[in-house]
Amino acid sequence: MPVRSLSPCKACWACGGQLNCVHRKDNFREIFDKLKEADGIILGSPVYTANLSTNMQAFLERASVVTDMNREAGLFRHKVGAAVTAARRGGAVNALDAMNHFFLLQEMFVVGSCYWALAYGQMPGDVRNDEEGLNTMRVLGRNMAYLLNKMEERSQCQSDKI
């Protein structure tokens, strides 16, 4: 789904009891609804100036306020999350940390890999030449699938006992 430019949170607190942001001038609500339905979430952001993109920052801020204002609903509780990024050189770990902090604050399970989930490249498509980065992403994908499958198996076992 293409993401139009996301506006930052207005700190209006109107999302309390609404389970989503009340503002409709961008596609935040649509994205947020899809994430609420998902069992696993992968967030990704390019790194431009040693940090997240402005769209990802705006998304994380708004999503955090919505979940904080609806904490009892546990909108993302016990979902599986992974963060990935692409960078020319520096700032990738800062971006990963910001996205992983969002997962942790939502009581989500964060999936790891064999190295930081980042790939290097300056121009679009350059990351395809980063073999180590691509392998790290493959391992991350396998780990995420493994955890989601184990959680589904456990859920089935719990249902069978009822």
mmCIF file of C-alpha atoms in Angstrom:
data_model
loop_
_atom_site.group_PDB
_atom_site.id
_atom_site.type_symbol
_atom_site.label_atom_id
_atom_site.label_comp_id
_atom_site.label_asym_id
_atom_site.label_seq_id
_atom_site.Cartn_x
_atom_site.Cartn_y
_atom_site.Cartn_z
ATOM 1 C CA MET A 1 0.000 0.000 0.000
ATOM 2 C CA PRO A 2 1.543 3.331 -0.965
ATOM 3 C CA VAL A 3 2.009 5.649 1.995
ATOM 4 C CA ARG A 4 1.152 9.249 1.418
ATOM 5 C CA SER A 5 3.009 11.761 3.518
ATOM 6 C CA LEU A 6 1.913 11.238 7.111
ATOM 7 C CA SER A 7 1.211 14.153 9.394
ATOM 8 C CA PRO A 8 2.690 14.098 12.885
ATOM 9 C CA CYS A 9 0.510 13.572 15.934
ATOM 10 C CA LYS A 10 -1.459 16.669 16.929
ATOM 11 C CA ALA A 11 -1.625 15.574 20.594
ATOM 12 C CA CYS A 12 -5.377 16.209 20.603
ATOM 13 C CA TRP A 13 -6.030 13.000 22.613
ATOM 14 C CA ALA A 14 -9.296 12.449 20.692
ATOM 15 C CA CYS A 15 -8.189 8.875 19.885
ATOM 16 C CA GLY A 16 -9.026 7.735 23.432
ATOM 17 C CA GLY A 17 -11.769 5.111 23.159
ATOM 18 C CA GLN A 18 -11.657 5.308 19.352
ATOM 19 C CA LEU A 19 -8.955 2.621 18.757
ATOM 20 C CA ASN A 20 -7.544 4.745 15.936
ATOM 21 C CA CYS A 21 -6.551 8.310 15.152
ATOM 22 C CA VAL A 22 -9.537 10.546 14.416
ATOM 23 C CA HIS A 23 -7.768 12.604 11.739
ATOM 24 C CA ARG A 24 -8.372 11.522 8.147
ATOM 25 C CA LYS A 25 -6.158 13.692 5.902
ATOM 26 C CA ASP A 26 -3.664 10.889 5.184
ATOM 27 C CA ASN A 27 -3.757 7.080 5.163
ATOM 28 C CA PHE A 28 -2.582 6.526 8.745
ATOM 29 C CA ARG A 29 -5.948 5.045 9.772
ATOM 30 C CA GLU A 30 -5.888 2.483 6.959
ATOM 31 C CA ILE A 31 -2.335 1.413 7.790
ATOM 32 C CA PHE A 32 -3.053 1.267 11.522
ATOM 33 C CA ASP A 33 -6.168 -0.893 10.969
ATOM 34 C CA LYS A 34 -4.140 -3.367 8.904
ATOM 35 C CA LEU A 35 -1.502 -3.593 11.624
ATOM 36 C CA LYS A 36 -4.172 -4.265 14.256
ATOM 37 C CA GLU A 37 -5.341 -7.258 12.180
ATOM 38 C CA ALA A 38 -1.844 -8.662 11.574
ATOM 39 C CA ASP A 39 -0.152 -11.338 13.690
ATOM 40 C CA GLY A 40 3.287 -10.081 12.679
ATOM 41 C CA ILE A 41 4.500 -6.625 11.753
ATOM 42 C CA ILE A 42 7.664 -5.660 9.890
ATOM 43 C CA LEU A 43 8.494 -1.971 9.991
ATOM 44 C CA GLY A 44 11.087 -0.612 7.613
ATOM 45 C CA SER A 45 12.623 2.783 7.106
ATOM 46 C CA PRO A 46 15.381 4.153 4.953
ATOM 47 C CA VAL A 47 18.001 6.200 6.758
ATOM 48 C CA TYR A 48 18.614 9.643 5.304
ATOM 49 C CA THR A 49 20.254 11.699 8.049
ATOM 50 C CA ALA A 50 21.307 9.097 10.611
ATOM 51 C CA ASN A 51 17.725 8.441 11.705
ATOM 52 C CA LEU A 52 14.246 7.317 10.675
ATOM 53 C CA SER A 53 12.428 8.799 7.733
ATOM 54 C CA THR A 54 9.964 11.549 8.614
ATOM 55 C CA ASN A 55 7.045 9.321 7.566
ATOM 56 C CA MET A 56 8.126 6.522 9.924
ATOM 57 C CA GLN A 57 8.657 8.994 12.772
ATOM 58 C CA ALA A 58 5.188 10.467 12.231
ATOM 59 C CA PHE A 59 3.686 6.970 12.070
ATOM 60 C CA LEU A 60 5.391 5.816 15.285
ATOM 61 C CA GLU A 61 4.353 8.948 17.161
ATOM 62 C CA ARG A 62 0.702 8.694 16.143
ATOM 63 C CA ALA A 63 0.546 4.938 16.662
ATOM 64 C CA SER A 64 2.111 5.305 20.105
ATOM 65 C CA VAL A 65 -0.408 7.920 21.172
ATOM 66 C CA VAL A 66 -3.344 5.843 19.906
ATOM 67 C CA THR A 67 -2.118 2.751 21.759
ATOM 68 C CA ASP A 68 -1.336 4.740 24.914
ATOM 69 C CA MET A 69 -4.803 6.296 24.886
ATOM 70 C CA ASN A 70 -6.325 2.809 24.457
ATOM 71 C CA ARG A 71 -3.888 0.829 26.634
ATOM 72 C CA GLU A 72 -6.584 -1.508 28.011
ATOM 73 C CA ALA A 73 -7.397 -2.683 24.470
ATOM 74 C CA GLY A 74 -3.873 -4.097 24.008
ATOM 75 C CA LEU A 75 -3.998 -3.281 20.302
ATOM 76 C CA PHE A 76 -0.594 -4.854 19.538
ATOM 77 C CA ARG A 77 -0.036 -6.927 22.693
ATOM 78 C CA HIS A 78 1.630 -10.287 21.956
ATOM 79 C CA LYS A 79 2.065 -9.617 18.257
ATOM 80 C CA VAL A 80 5.435 -10.303 16.640
ATOM 81 C CA GLY A 81 7.512 -7.419 15.333
ATOM 82 C CA ALA A 82 10.689 -6.924 13.350
ATOM 83 C CA ALA A 83 12.404 -3.763 12.156
ATOM 84 C CA VAL A 84 14.568 -3.405 9.050
ATOM 85 C CA THR A 85 16.405 -0.523 7.462
ATOM 86 C CA ALA A 86 18.655 0.475 4.613
ATOM 87 C CA ALA A 87 21.418 3.025 4.972
ATOM 88 C CA ARG A 88 24.295 4.448 3.014
ATOM 89 C CA ARG A 89 26.631 4.374 6.027
ATOM 90 C CA GLY A 90 25.555 5.492 9.512
ATOM 91 C CA GLY A 91 22.382 5.842 11.499
ATOM 92 C CA ALA A 92 20.874 2.442 10.771
ATOM 93 C CA VAL A 93 21.088 1.254 14.373
ATOM 94 C CA ASN A 94 19.369 4.468 15.548
ATOM 95 C CA ALA A 95 16.500 3.771 13.170
ATOM 96 C CA LEU A 96 16.244 0.116 14.234
ATOM 97 C CA ASP A 97 16.248 1.139 17.898
ATOM 98 C CA ALA A 98 13.376 3.594 17.392
ATOM 99 C CA MET A 99 11.209 1.003 15.632
ATOM 100 C CA ASN A 100 12.092 -1.736 18.148
ATOM 101 C CA HIS A 101 11.279 0.594 21.047
ATOM 102 C CA PHE A 102 7.811 1.010 19.567
ATOM 103 C CA PHE A 103 7.380 -2.788 19.561
ATOM 104 C CA LEU A 104 8.618 -3.143 23.122
ATOM 105 C CA LEU A 105 6.312 -0.413 24.417
ATOM 106 C CA GLN A 106 3.382 -2.251 22.826
ATOM 107 C CA GLU A 107 4.210 -5.499 24.690
ATOM 108 C CA MET A 108 5.190 -7.159 21.429
ATOM 109 C CA PHE A 109 7.739 -9.913 20.831
ATOM 110 C CA VAL A 110 10.725 -8.583 18.880
ATOM 111 C CA VAL A 111 12.416 -10.939 16.438
ATOM 112 C CA GLY A 112 16.163 -10.861 15.988
ATOM 113 C CA SER A 113 18.575 -12.085 13.358
ATOM 114 C CA CYS A 114 22.239 -13.028 13.082
ATOM 115 C CA TYR A 115 23.193 -9.331 12.869
ATOM 116 C CA TRP A 116 21.444 -5.954 12.877
ATOM 117 C CA ALA A 117 18.614 -6.041 10.319
ATOM 118 C CA LEU A 118 20.122 -3.510 7.955
ATOM 119 C CA ALA A 119 21.513 -3.417 4.468
ATOM 120 C CA TYR A 120 23.860 -0.896 2.897
ATOM 121 C CA GLY A 121 23.347 1.052 -0.297
ATOM 122 C CA GLN A 122 23.241 4.608 -1.499
ATOM 123 C CA MET A 123 20.945 4.452 -4.512
ATOM 124 C CA PRO A 124 17.678 2.526 -4.935
ATOM 125 C CA GLY A 125 18.484 -1.135 -5.559
ATOM 126 C CA ASP A 126 22.046 -0.942 -4.197
ATOM 127 C CA VAL A 127 21.135 -3.091 -1.194
ATOM 128 C CA ARG A 128 20.779 -6.058 -3.583
ATOM 129 C CA ASN A 129 24.596 -6.063 -3.678
ATOM 130 C CA ASP A 130 24.936 -6.325 0.108
ATOM 131 C CA GLU A 131 25.139 -10.127 0.521
ATOM 132 C CA GLU A 132 25.589 -9.957 4.297
ATOM 133 C CA GLY A 133 22.590 -7.638 4.608
ATOM 134 C CA LEU A 134 20.454 -9.895 2.418
ATOM 135 C CA ASN A 135 21.446 -12.964 4.450
ATOM 136 C CA THR A 136 20.587 -11.108 7.659
ATOM 137 C CA MET A 137 17.118 -10.386 6.228
ATOM 138 C CA ARG A 138 16.636 -14.058 5.237
ATOM 139 C CA VAL A 139 17.510 -15.173 8.773
ATOM 140 C CA LEU A 140 15.178 -12.525 10.200
ATOM 141 C CA GLY A 141 12.349 -13.782 7.976
ATOM 142 C CA ARG A 142 12.937 -17.390 9.010
ATOM 143 C CA ASN A 143 13.024 -16.411 12.686
ATOM 144 C CA MET A 144 9.813 -14.443 12.370
ATOM 145 C CA ALA A 145 8.065 -17.327 10.594
ATOM 146 C CA TYR A 146 9.335 -19.754 13.260
ATOM 147 C CA LEU A 147 8.000 -17.648 16.125
ATOM 148 C CA LEU A 148 4.646 -17.048 14.441
ATOM 149 C CA ASN A 149 4.293 -20.794 13.747
ATOM 150 C CA LYS A 150 5.160 -21.689 17.367
ATOM 151 C CA MET A 151 2.640 -19.177 18.639
ATOM 152 C CA GLU A 152 -0.022 -20.618 16.323
ATOM 153 C CA GLU A 153 0.786 -24.177 17.476
ATOM 154 C CA ARG A 154 0.497 -23.118 21.114
ATOM 155 C CA SER A 155 -2.774 -21.339 20.390
ATOM 156 C CA GLN A 156 -4.137 -24.507 18.766
ATOM 157 C CA CYS A 157 -3.047 -26.606 21.769
ATOM 158 C CA GLN A 158 -4.800 -24.176 24.115
ATOM 159 C CA SER A 159 -7.973 -24.327 21.994
ATOM 160 C CA ASP A 160 -7.901 -28.121 21.991
ATOM 161 C CA LYS A 161 -7.818 -28.174 25.804
ATOM 162 C CA ILE A 162 -10.979 -26.114 26.106
#
